[in-house]
Amino acid sequence: MFLELKNTTFGYKNPLIQEVETGLQLGETCLLIGNNGVGKTTLIKSILNQIPVLDGEIRLQNKQIKDLSNKEIAEQVAVVFSKSQIPANYTLTDLIALGKYIHYPYYFELTDEDKVEVEEIIYSLNLSQYTNFPLQKLSDGNLQKAFIGRALAQNSPMIILDEPTTHLDEENKIIILKLLRKLAKTRNKLILFSSHDWRLSKEFADKIWLVNDGILDAGITEDILLKHDELLNPNIFHVNEGFVPPQIISPALHKEMLYSFLQKNASKNLSTLKFEFIDPFWLISGPDFQQKCGSFSEVADLIANIG
């Protein structure tokens, strides 16, 4: 086991995540998920030995993290935080190349092989057109990708990313997550990343660490999702006091969209109606009628005419 958490409790003065017993192997990609404030960043910083654990221990390659120097940890673990300090007067290439200097004294120059690898990382992140751009002129998304590039250049066996896709659009999220998974499988790296975007991220994660109510539930992605129904079923929020919903028979996402639409557009009791989604239309049944609607506009017209 490359990373082991042995009866580990994370927090500051008070525990945030208690008695964690789990681990991860090289070649695995793990999604760390949980609401804001549950301790995800604290857990990450503890793995990096930036925050001491309250109890138990963390081991990297069977060595306690607290016994390793900062350089030894950096050689084993590269990290990307959601907010990073931007070095002054650096170009994109300078920042990514900085990941190489963990292996050299500061006065060394990169080898030709290092420079080629930096160029390959830039290309893989779809950043070639920004090679010599000052960091201050990059968009938030491209800047985030540049920091991810620096972590890749570090060539550590493990990469930790705290909300790596926060500033990215859907296309670039997929580029990053595909690249991380490819690294895990082809270069035998361990990838641990936190995200709120579990609907997308779950497709790329072998395992999930779910933090909830002070407990970390760890396991194969599909096992964790099936154990926690709240992750798969979207919340339906009731914000219209005059609205009483109908019976809705449909997939969860369609149900969420219909519920949202109806309560914004119908401040009335619809409990006598039944909505059934039969792709591509809604079959709407009442006490004395049945009608098909192919769009929400048609649904709105129907609801408006119901007393």
C-alpha positions as YAML, in Angstrom:
chain: A
units: angstrom
residues:
- id: 1
  name: MET
  ca: [0.00, 0.00, 0.00]
- id: 2
  name: PHE
  ca: [1.53, 3.33, -1.04]
- id: 3
  name: LEU
  ca: [-0.65, 5.55, 1.19]
- id: 4
  name: GLU
  ca: [-2.08, 4.25, 4.47]
- id: 5
  name: LEU
  ca: [-4.31, 5.96, 7.01]
- id: 6
  name: LYS
  ca: [-4.20, 3.95, 10.22]
- id: 7
  name: ASN
  ca: [-6.89, 4.83, 12.76]
- id: 8
  name: THR
  ca: [-6.30, 8.47, 11.80]
- id: 9
  name: THR
  ca: [-8.27, 11.41, 13.19]
- id: 10
  name: PHE
  ca: [-8.02, 14.72, 11.32]
- id: 11
  name: GLY
  ca: [-8.75, 18.21, 12.61]
- id: 12
  name: TYR
  ca: [-7.33, 21.17, 14.44]
- id: 13
  name: LYS
  ca: [-8.29, 21.40, 18.11]
- id: 14
  name: ASN
  ca: [-11.47, 19.44, 17.48]
- id: 15
  name: PRO
  ca: [-11.86, 16.37, 15.26]
- id: 16
  name: LEU
  ca: [-13.30, 16.82, 11.77]
- id: 17
  name: ILE
  ca: [-12.85, 13.26, 10.46]
- id: 18
  name: GLN
  ca: [-12.39, 10.46, 12.97]
- id: 19
  name: GLU
  ca: [-10.76, 7.02, 13.07]
- id: 20
  name: VAL
  ca: [-10.03, 6.61, 9.37]
- id: 21
  name: GLU
  ca: [-8.73, 3.19, 8.36]
- id: 22
  name: THR
  ca: [-8.03, 2.97, 4.62]
- id: 23
  name: GLY
  ca: [-5.33, 3.19, 1.97]
- id: 24
  name: LEU
  ca: [-4.58, 3.61, -1.72]
- id: 25
  name: GLN
  ca: [-2.28, 1.85, -4.17]
- id: 26
  name: LEU
  ca: [-0.21, 3.19, -7.05]
- id: 27
  name: GLY
  ca: [-2.26, 3.08, -10.25]
- id: 28
  name: GLU
  ca: [-5.50, 4.10, -8.53]
- id: 29
  name: THR
  ca: [-7.54, 7.27, -8.98]
- id: 30
  name: CYS
  ca: [-9.58, 8.33, -5.94]
- id: 31
  name: LEU
  ca: [-12.22, 11.04, -5.65]
- id: 32
  name: LEU
  ca: [-12.43, 12.79, -2.26]
- id: 33
  name: ILE
  ca: [-15.94, 14.18, -1.88]
- id: 34
  name: GLY
  ca: [-17.93, 15.97, 0.80]
- id: 35
  name: ASN
  ca: [-19.67, 19.25, 1.58]
- id: 36
  name: ASN
  ca: [-17.77, 22.44, 2.36]
- id: 37
  name: GLY
  ca: [-16.28, 22.48, 5.84]
- id: 38
  name: VAL
  ca: [-16.24, 18.72, 6.43]
- id: 39
  name: GLY
  ca: [-12.43, 18.53, 6.45]
- id: 40
  name: LYS
  ca: [-11.36, 17.60, 2.91]
- id: 41
  name: THR
  ca: [-8.61, 20.24, 2.70]
- id: 42
  name: THR
  ca: [-7.54, 19.45, 6.27]
- id: 43
  name: LEU
  ca: [-7.15, 15.80, 5.30]
- id: 44
  name: ILE
  ca: [-5.05, 16.76, 2.27]
- id: 45
  name: LYS
  ca: [-2.81, 19.06, 4.30]
- id: 46
  name: SER
  ca: [-2.35, 16.34, 6.91]
- id: 47
  name: ILE
  ca: [-1.22, 13.87, 4.23]
- id: 48
  name: LEU
  ca: [1.36, 16.53, 3.27]
- id: 49
  name: ASN
  ca: [2.37, 16.88, 6.95]
- id: 50
  name: GLN
  ca: [1.29, 20.54, 6.94]
- id: 51
  name: ILE
  ca: [-1.23, 19.88, 9.71]
- id: 52
  name: PRO
  ca: [-0.52, 17.22, 12.37]
- id: 53
  name: VAL
  ca: [-3.14, 14.52, 12.86]
- id: 54
  name: LEU
  ca: [-4.98, 14.40, 16.18]
- id: 55
  name: ASP
  ca: [-4.62, 10.64, 16.48]
- id: 56
  name: GLY
  ca: [-3.35, 7.65, 14.53]
- id: 57
  name: GLU
  ca: [-0.82, 7.87, 11.73]
- id: 58
  name: ILE
  ca: [-0.31, 8.44, 8.02]
- id: 59
  name: ARG
  ca: [2.20, 6.29, 6.14]
- id: 60
  name: LEU
  ca: [3.82, 6.76, 2.74]
- id: 61
  name: GLN
  ca: [5.50, 3.61, 1.49]
- id: 62
  name: ASN
  ca: [5.39, 2.27, 5.05]
- id: 63
  name: LYS
  ca: [7.13, 5.34, 6.50]
- id: 64
  name: GLN
  ca: [5.32, 7.66, 8.89]
- id: 65
  name: ILE
  ca: [4.72, 11.01, 7.21]
- id: 66
  name: LYS
  ca: [5.79, 12.89, 10.33]
- id: 67
  name: ASP
  ca: [9.26, 11.36, 10.05]
- id: 68
  name: LEU
  ca: [9.83, 12.57, 6.46]
- id: 69
  name: SER
  ca: [11.41, 15.87, 5.49]
- id: 70
  name: ASN
  ca: [9.57, 18.36, 3.26]
- id: 71
  name: LYS
  ca: [11.86, 17.39, 0.36]
- id: 72
  name: GLU
  ca: [11.21, 13.69, 0.90]
- id: 73
  name: ILE
  ca: [7.46, 14.32, 0.89]
- id: 74
  name: ALA
  ca: [7.71, 16.48, -2.25]
- id: 75
  name: GLU
  ca: [9.60, 13.71, -4.02]
- id: 76
  name: GLN
  ca: [6.72, 11.34, -3.25]
- id: 77
  name: VAL
  ca: [3.70, 13.67, -3.53]
- id: 78
  name: ALA
  ca: [2.95, 16.56, -5.91]
- id: 79
  name: VAL
  ca: [0.07, 18.84, -4.96]
- id: 80
  name: VAL
  ca: [-2.24, 21.37, -6.61]
- id: 81
  name: PHE
  ca: [-4.45, 23.55, -4.42]
- id: 82
  name: SER
  ca: [-7.54, 25.33, -5.72]
- id: 83
  name: LYS
  ca: [-5.92, 28.66, -4.88]
- id: 84
  name: SER
  ca: [-2.18, 29.06, -5.40]
- id: 85
  name: GLN
  ca: [0.14, 32.05, -5.20]
- id: 86
  name: ILE
  ca: [1.12, 33.25, -8.68]
- id: 87
  name: PRO
  ca: [4.89, 33.76, -9.03]
- id: 88
  name: ALA
  ca: [5.78, 37.23, -10.37]
- id: 89
  name: ASN
  ca: [7.32, 37.55, -13.85]
- id: 90
  name: TYR
  ca: [6.80, 33.85, -14.71]
- id: 91
  name: THR
  ca: [5.55, 32.56, -18.03]
- id: 92
  name: LEU
  ca: [3.44, 29.45, -18.34]
- id: 93
  name: THR
  ca: [6.51, 27.43, -19.36]
- id: 94
  name: ASP
  ca: [8.47, 28.78, -16.37]
- id: 95
  name: LEU
  ca: [5.75, 27.65, -13.97]
- id: 96
  name: ILE
  ca: [5.44, 24.14, -15.36]
- id: 97
  name: ALA
  ca: [9.22, 23.73, -15.53]
- id: 98
  name: LEU
  ca: [9.37, 24.71, -11.84]
- id: 99
  name: GLY
  ca: [8.08, 21.24, -11.02]
- id: 100
  name: LYS
  ca: [11.38, 19.81, -12.24]
- id: 101
  name: TYR
  ca: [13.51, 21.71, -9.73]
- id: 102
  name: ILE
  ca: [12.44, 19.50, -6.83]
- id: 103
  name: HIS
  ca: [15.01, 17.06, -8.22]
- id: 104
  name: TYR
  ca: [17.88, 19.57, -8.51]
- id: 105
  name: PRO
  ca: [19.68, 22.24, -6.46]
- id: 106
  name: TYR
  ca: [18.33, 25.69, -7.39]
- id: 107
  name: TYR
  ca: [21.40, 26.60, -9.46]
- id: 108
  name: PHE
  ca: [21.05, 23.66, -11.88]
- id: 109
  name: GLU
  ca: [19.61, 24.05, -15.36]
- id: 110
  name: LEU
  ca: [17.07, 21.66, -16.83]
- id: 111
  name: THR
  ca: [18.34, 18.95, -19.13]
- id: 112
  name: ASP
  ca: [17.19, 18.68, -22.74]
- id: 113
  name: GLU
  ca: [15.11, 15.68, -21.67]
- id: 114
  name: ASP
  ca: [13.42, 17.77, -18.97]
- id: 115
  name: LYS
  ca: [12.63, 20.51, -21.48]
- id: 116
  name: VAL
  ca: [11.07, 18.01, -23.89]
- id: 117
  name: GLU
  ca: [8.91, 16.61, -21.09]
- id: 118
  name: VAL
  ca: [7.73, 20.12, -20.15]
- id: 119
  name: GLU
  ca: [6.75, 20.73, -23.79]
- id: 120
  name: GLU
  ca: [4.84, 17.43, -23.85]
- id: 121
  name: ILE
  ca: [2.94, 18.39, -20.69]
- id: 122
  name: ILE
  ca: [2.02, 21.77, -22.18]
- id: 123
  name: TYR
  ca: [0.74, 20.04, -25.31]
- id: 124
  name: SER
  ca: [-1.24, 17.44, -23.35]
- id: 125
  name: LEU
  ca: [-3.01, 20.23, -21.46]
- id: 126
  name: ASN
  ca: [-3.93, 22.01, -24.70]
- id: 127
  name: LEU
  ca: [-1.85, 25.04, -23.66]
- id: 128
  name: SER
  ca: [0.64, 25.23, -26.56]
- id: 129
  name: GLN
  ca: [-0.66, 28.63, -27.70]
- id: 130
  name: TYR
  ca: [0.15, 30.11, -24.27]
- id: 131
  name: THR
  ca: [3.73, 28.84, -23.98]
- id: 132
  name: ASN
  ca: [5.32, 32.26, -23.38]
- id: 133
  name: PHE
  ca: [2.31, 34.02, -21.84]
- id: 134
  name: PRO
  ca: [2.90, 35.79, -18.49]
- id: 135
  name: LEU
  ca: [0.85, 34.01, -15.83]
- id: 136
  name: GLN
  ca: [-1.04, 37.22, -15.00]
- id: 137
  name: LYS
  ca: [-2.51, 37.24, -18.52]
- id: 138
  name: LEU
  ca: [-3.91, 33.71, -18.36]
- id: 139
  name: SER
  ca: [-7.58, 33.03, -17.66]
- id: 140
  name: ASP
  ca: [-8.44, 31.37, -14.34]
- id: 141
  name: GLY
  ca: [-9.00, 28.06, -16.15]
- id: 142
  name: ASN
  ca: [-5.70, 28.09, -18.04]
- id: 143
  name: LEU
  ca: [-3.85, 29.20, -14.93]
- id: 144
  name: GLN
  ca: [-5.29, 26.23, -13.05]
- id: 145
  name: LYS
  ca: [-4.19, 23.92, -15.85]
- id: 146
  name: ALA
  ca: [-0.68, 25.43, -15.64]
- id: 147
  name: PHE
  ca: [-0.45, 24.61, -11.93]
- id: 148
  name: ILE
  ca: [-1.61, 21.07, -12.72]
- id: 149
  name: GLY
  ca: [1.17, 20.98, -15.33]
- id: 150
  name: ARG
  ca: [3.72, 21.92, -12.68]
- id: 151
  name: ALA
  ca: [2.55, 18.98, -10.55]
- id: 152
  name: LEU
  ca: [2.85, 16.64, -13.52]
- id: 153
  name: ALA
  ca: [6.39, 17.87, -14.22]
- id: 154
  name: GLN
  ca: [7.36, 17.00, -10.66]
- id: 155
  name: ASN
  ca: [7.14, 13.30, -11.59]
- id: 156
  name: SER
  ca: [6.15, 12.20, -8.10]
- id: 157
  name: PRO
  ca: [4.46, 8.80, -7.66]
- id: 158
  name: MET
  ca: [1.40, 10.48, -6.11]
- id: 159
  name: ILE
  ca: [-0.49, 13.62, -7.15]
- id: 160
  name: ILE
  ca: [-3.02, 15.32, -4.85]
- id: 161
  name: LEU
  ca: [-5.37, 17.91, -6.33]
- id: 162
  name: ASP
  ca: [-7.73, 20.03, -4.21]
- id: 163
  name: GLU
  ca: [-10.73, 20.98, -6.42]
- id: 164
  name: PRO
  ca: [-8.65, 20.84, -9.63]
- id: 165
  name: THR
  ca: [-11.56, 21.53, -11.99]
- id: 166
  name: THR
  ca: [-13.12, 24.48, -10.12]
- id: 167
  name: HIS
  ca: [-12.35, 27.12, -12.78]
- id: 168
  name: LEU
  ca: [-12.66, 24.88, -15.83]
- id: 169
  name: ASP
  ca: [-15.44, 24.49, -18.38]
- id: 170
  name: GLU
  ca: [-16.82, 21.04, -19.15]
- id: 171
  name: GLU
  ca: [-14.42, 20.37, -22.04]
- id: 172
  name: ASN
  ca: [-11.34, 21.22, -19.99]
- id: 173
  name: LYS
  ca: [-12.63, 19.28, -16.98]
- id: 174
  name: ILE
  ca: [-12.75, 16.19, -19.15]
- id: 175
  name: ILE
  ca: [-9.27, 16.90, -20.59]
- id: 176
  name: ILE
  ca: [-7.81, 17.12, -17.07]
- id: 177
  name: LEU
  ca: [-9.61, 14.09, -15.66]
- id: 178
  name: LYS
  ca: [-8.80, 11.93, -18.68]
- id: 179
  name: LEU
  ca: [-5.15, 12.95, -18.40]
- id: 180
  name: LEU
  ca: [-5.03, 12.17, -14.67]
- id: 181
  name: ARG
  ca: [-6.60, 8.75, -15.17]
- id: 182
  name: LYS
  ca: [-4.23, 8.00, -18.05]
- id: 183
  name: LEU
  ca: [-1.26, 8.91, -15.83]
- id: 184
  name: ALA
  ca: [-2.53, 6.62, -13.10]
- id: 185
  name: LYS
  ca: [-2.88, 3.67, -15.45]
- id: 186
  name: THR
  ca: [0.07, 4.11, -17.83]
- id: 187
  name: ARG
  ca: [2.64, 5.54, -15.40]
- id: 188
  name: ASN
  ca: [1.44, 3.76, -12.24]
- id: 189
  name: LYS
  ca: [0.71, 6.98, -10.35]
- id: 190
  name: LEU
  ca: [-1.69, 7.42, -7.45]
- id: 191
  name: ILE
  ca: [-4.15, 10.28, -8.04]
- id: 192
  name: LEU
  ca: [-6.22, 11.70, -5.17]
- id: 193
  name: PHE
  ca: [-8.46, 14.64, -6.07]
- id: 194
  name: SER
  ca: [-11.28, 16.42, -4.31]
- id: 195
  name: SER
  ca: [-14.32, 17.71, -6.17]
- id: 196
  name: HIS
  ca: [-17.95, 18.72, -5.74]
- id: 197
  name: ASP
  ca: [-18.60, 17.74, -9.35]
- id: 198
  name: TRP
  ca: [-19.12, 14.06, -8.59]
- id: 199
  name: ARG
  ca: [-21.49, 13.42, -11.52]
- id: 200
  name: LEU
  ca: [-18.60, 14.04, -13.89]
- id: 201
  name: SER
  ca: [-15.73, 12.98, -11.66]
- id: 202
  name: LYS
  ca: [-17.14, 9.56, -10.76]
- id: 203
  name: GLU
  ca: [-16.57, 8.42, -14.33]
- id: 204
  name: PHE
  ca: [-12.81, 8.77, -13.82]
- id: 205
  name: ALA
  ca: [-12.41, 7.52, -10.23]
- id: 206
  name: ASP
  ca: [-11.65, 3.93, -9.24]
- id: 207
  name: LYS
  ca: [-12.45, 4.71, -5.61]
- id: 208
  name: ILE
  ca: [-14.31, 7.32, -3.60]
- id: 209
  name: TRP
  ca: [-13.53, 8.73, -0.17]
- id: 210
  name: LEU
  ca: [-16.83, 10.21, 1.03]
- id: 211
  name: VAL
  ca: [-16.64, 12.47, 4.10]
- id: 212
  name: ASN
  ca: [-19.95, 12.87, 5.94]
- id: 213
  name: ASP
  ca: [-20.76, 13.55, 9.61]
- id: 214
  name: GLY
  ca: [-17.14, 13.11, 10.69]
- id: 215
  name: ILE
  ca: [-16.78, 9.71, 9.02]
- id: 216
  name: LEU
  ca: [-14.79, 8.81, 5.91]
- id: 217
  name: ASP
  ca: [-16.48, 6.04, 3.91]
- id: 218
  name: ALA
  ca: [-13.97, 4.56, 1.46]
- id: 219
  name: GLY
  ca: [-14.42, 1.99, -1.28]
- id: 220
  name: ILE
  ca: [-14.88, 1.24, -4.95]
- id: 221
  name: THR
  ca: [-16.75, 4.12, -6.61]
- id: 222
  name: GLU
  ca: [-19.85, 2.15, -7.57]
- id: 223
  name: ASP
  ca: [-20.14, 0.54, -4.12]
- id: 224
  name: ILE
  ca: [-20.00, 3.93, -2.38]
- id: 225
  name: LEU
  ca: [-22.55, 5.49, -4.74]
- id: 226
  name: LEU
  ca: [-25.00, 2.63, -4.26]
- id: 227
  name: LYS
  ca: [-24.60, 2.85, -0.46]
- id: 228
  name: HIS
  ca: [-25.34, 6.57, -0.45]
- id: 229
  name: ASP
  ca: [-28.61, 7.21, -2.22]
- id: 230
  name: GLU
  ca: [-28.29, 10.96, -1.60]
- id: 231
  name: LEU
  ca: [-25.41, 11.12, -4.08]
- id: 232
  name: LEU
  ca: [-27.41, 9.62, -6.92]
- id: 233
  name: ASN
  ca: [-30.77, 11.29, -6.35]
- id: 234
  name: PRO
  ca: [-30.90, 15.07, -6.75]
- id: 235
  name: ASN
  ca: [-32.43, 17.22, -4.02]
- id: 236
  name: ILE
  ca: [-35.83, 18.69, -4.83]
- id: 237
  name: PHE
  ca: [-36.21, 22.02, -3.03]
- id: 238
  name: HIS
  ca: [-39.64, 23.33, -2.02]
- id: 239
  name: VAL
  ca: [-39.59, 27.13, -2.35]
- id: 240
  name: ASN
  ca: [-43.21, 27.91, -3.34]
- id: 241
  name: GLU
  ca: [-45.58, 27.66, -0.37]
- id: 242
  name: GLY
  ca: [-48.69, 27.66, -2.57]
- id: 243
  name: PHE
  ca: [-47.48, 24.73, -4.67]
- id: 244
  name: VAL
  ca: [-48.58, 21.14, -4.01]
- id: 245
  name: PRO
  ca: [-46.77, 18.74, -6.38]
- id: 246
  name: PRO
  ca: [-48.37, 16.09, -8.56]
- id: 247
  name: GLN
  ca: [-47.34, 12.45, -8.73]
- id: 248
  name: ILE
  ca: [-44.24, 12.28, -10.96]
- id: 249
  name: ILE
  ca: [-43.07, 9.03, -12.54]
- id: 250
  name: SER
  ca: [-39.80, 9.58, -14.38]
- id: 251
  name: PRO
  ca: [-36.01, 9.29, -14.17]
- id: 252
  name: ALA
  ca: [-34.55, 11.35, -11.31]
- id: 253
  name: LEU
  ca: [-33.14, 14.14, -13.48]
- id: 254
  name: HIS
  ca: [-36.39, 14.62, -15.44]
- id: 255
  name: LYS
  ca: [-38.29, 14.60, -12.14]
- id: 256
  name: GLU
  ca: [-36.02, 17.33, -10.78]
- id: 257
  name: MET
  ca: [-36.50, 19.47, -13.90]
- id: 258
  name: LEU
  ca: [-40.29, 19.06, -13.95]
- id: 259
  name: TYR
  ca: [-40.62, 19.80, -10.23]
- id: 260
  name: SER
  ca: [-38.50, 22.92, -10.64]
- id: 261
  name: PHE
  ca: [-40.57, 24.11, -13.61]
- id: 262
  name: LEU
  ca: [-43.94, 23.44, -12.04]
- id: 263
  name: GLN
  ca: [-43.34, 25.18, -8.73]
- id: 264
  name: LYS
  ca: [-42.04, 28.27, -10.52]
- id: 265
  name: ASN
  ca: [-45.06, 28.40, -12.80]
- id: 266
  name: ALA
  ca: [-47.98, 26.93, -10.84]
- id: 267
  name: SER
  ca: [-48.87, 28.23, -7.37]
- id: 268
  name: LYS
  ca: [-51.67, 25.71, -7.00]
- id: 269
  name: ASN
  ca: [-52.55, 22.23, -5.80]
- id: 270
  name: LEU
  ca: [-51.61, 19.68, -8.49]
- id: 271
  name: SER
  ca: [-51.93, 16.61, -6.28]
- id: 272
  name: THR
  ca: [-54.77, 15.17, -8.40]
- id: 273
  name: LEU
  ca: [-52.49, 15.00, -11.46]
- id: 274
  name: LYS
  ca: [-50.00, 12.35, -12.54]
- id: 275
  name: PHE
  ca: [-47.02, 13.13, -14.78]
- id: 276
  name: GLU
  ca: [-45.32, 10.18, -16.44]
- id: 277
  name: PHE
  ca: [-42.29, 10.67, -18.68]
- id: 278
  name: ILE
  ca: [-42.48, 8.48, -21.78]
- id: 279
  name: ASP
  ca: [-39.56, 9.67, -23.87]
- id: 280
  name: PRO
  ca: [-39.82, 12.14, -25.57]
- id: 281
  name: PHE
  ca: [-43.08, 13.41, -24.04]
- id: 282
  name: TRP
  ca: [-44.89, 13.76, -20.71]
- id: 283
  name: LEU
  ca: [-48.18, 11.90, -20.33]
- id: 284
  name: ILE
  ca: [-50.33, 13.98, -17.98]
- id: 285
  name: SER
  ca: [-53.39, 12.38, -16.39]
- id: 286
  name: GLY
  ca: [-56.13, 14.06, -14.36]
- id: 287
  name: PRO
  ca: [-59.51, 12.99, -12.93]
- id: 288
  name: ASP
  ca: [-61.21, 13.45, -16.29]
- id: 289
  name: PHE
  ca: [-58.50, 13.86, -18.93]
- id: 290
  name: GLN
  ca: [-55.23, 12.54, -20.32]
- id: 291
  name: GLN
  ca: [-52.88, 14.56, -22.53]
- id: 292
  name: LYS
  ca: [-49.41, 14.34, -24.02]
- id: 293
  name: CYS
  ca: [-47.02, 17.31, -23.81]
- id: 294
  name: GLY
  ca: [-43.79, 17.40, -25.79]
- id: 295
  name: SER
  ca: [-42.28, 20.49, -24.13]
- id: 296
  name: PHE
  ca: [-42.44, 22.48, -20.90]
- id: 297
  name: SER
  ca: [-44.17, 25.23, -22.86]
- id: 298
  name: GLU
  ca: [-47.02, 22.83, -23.59]
- id: 299
  name: VAL
  ca: [-47.05, 21.77, -19.94]
- id: 300
  name: ALA
  ca: [-47.37, 25.40, -18.90]
- id: 301
  name: ASP
  ca: [-50.35, 25.94, -21.23]
- id: 302
  name: LEU
  ca: [-52.07, 22.84, -19.87]
- id: 303
  name: ILE
  ca: [-51.52, 23.82, -16.22]
- id: 304
  name: ALA
  ca: [-52.79, 27.34, -16.87]
- id: 305
  name: ASN
  ca: [-56.12, 25.94, -18.06]
- id: 306
  name: ILE
  ca: [-56.62, 23.66, -15.06]
- id: 307
  name: GLY
  ca: [-58.86, 25.18, -12.43]
...
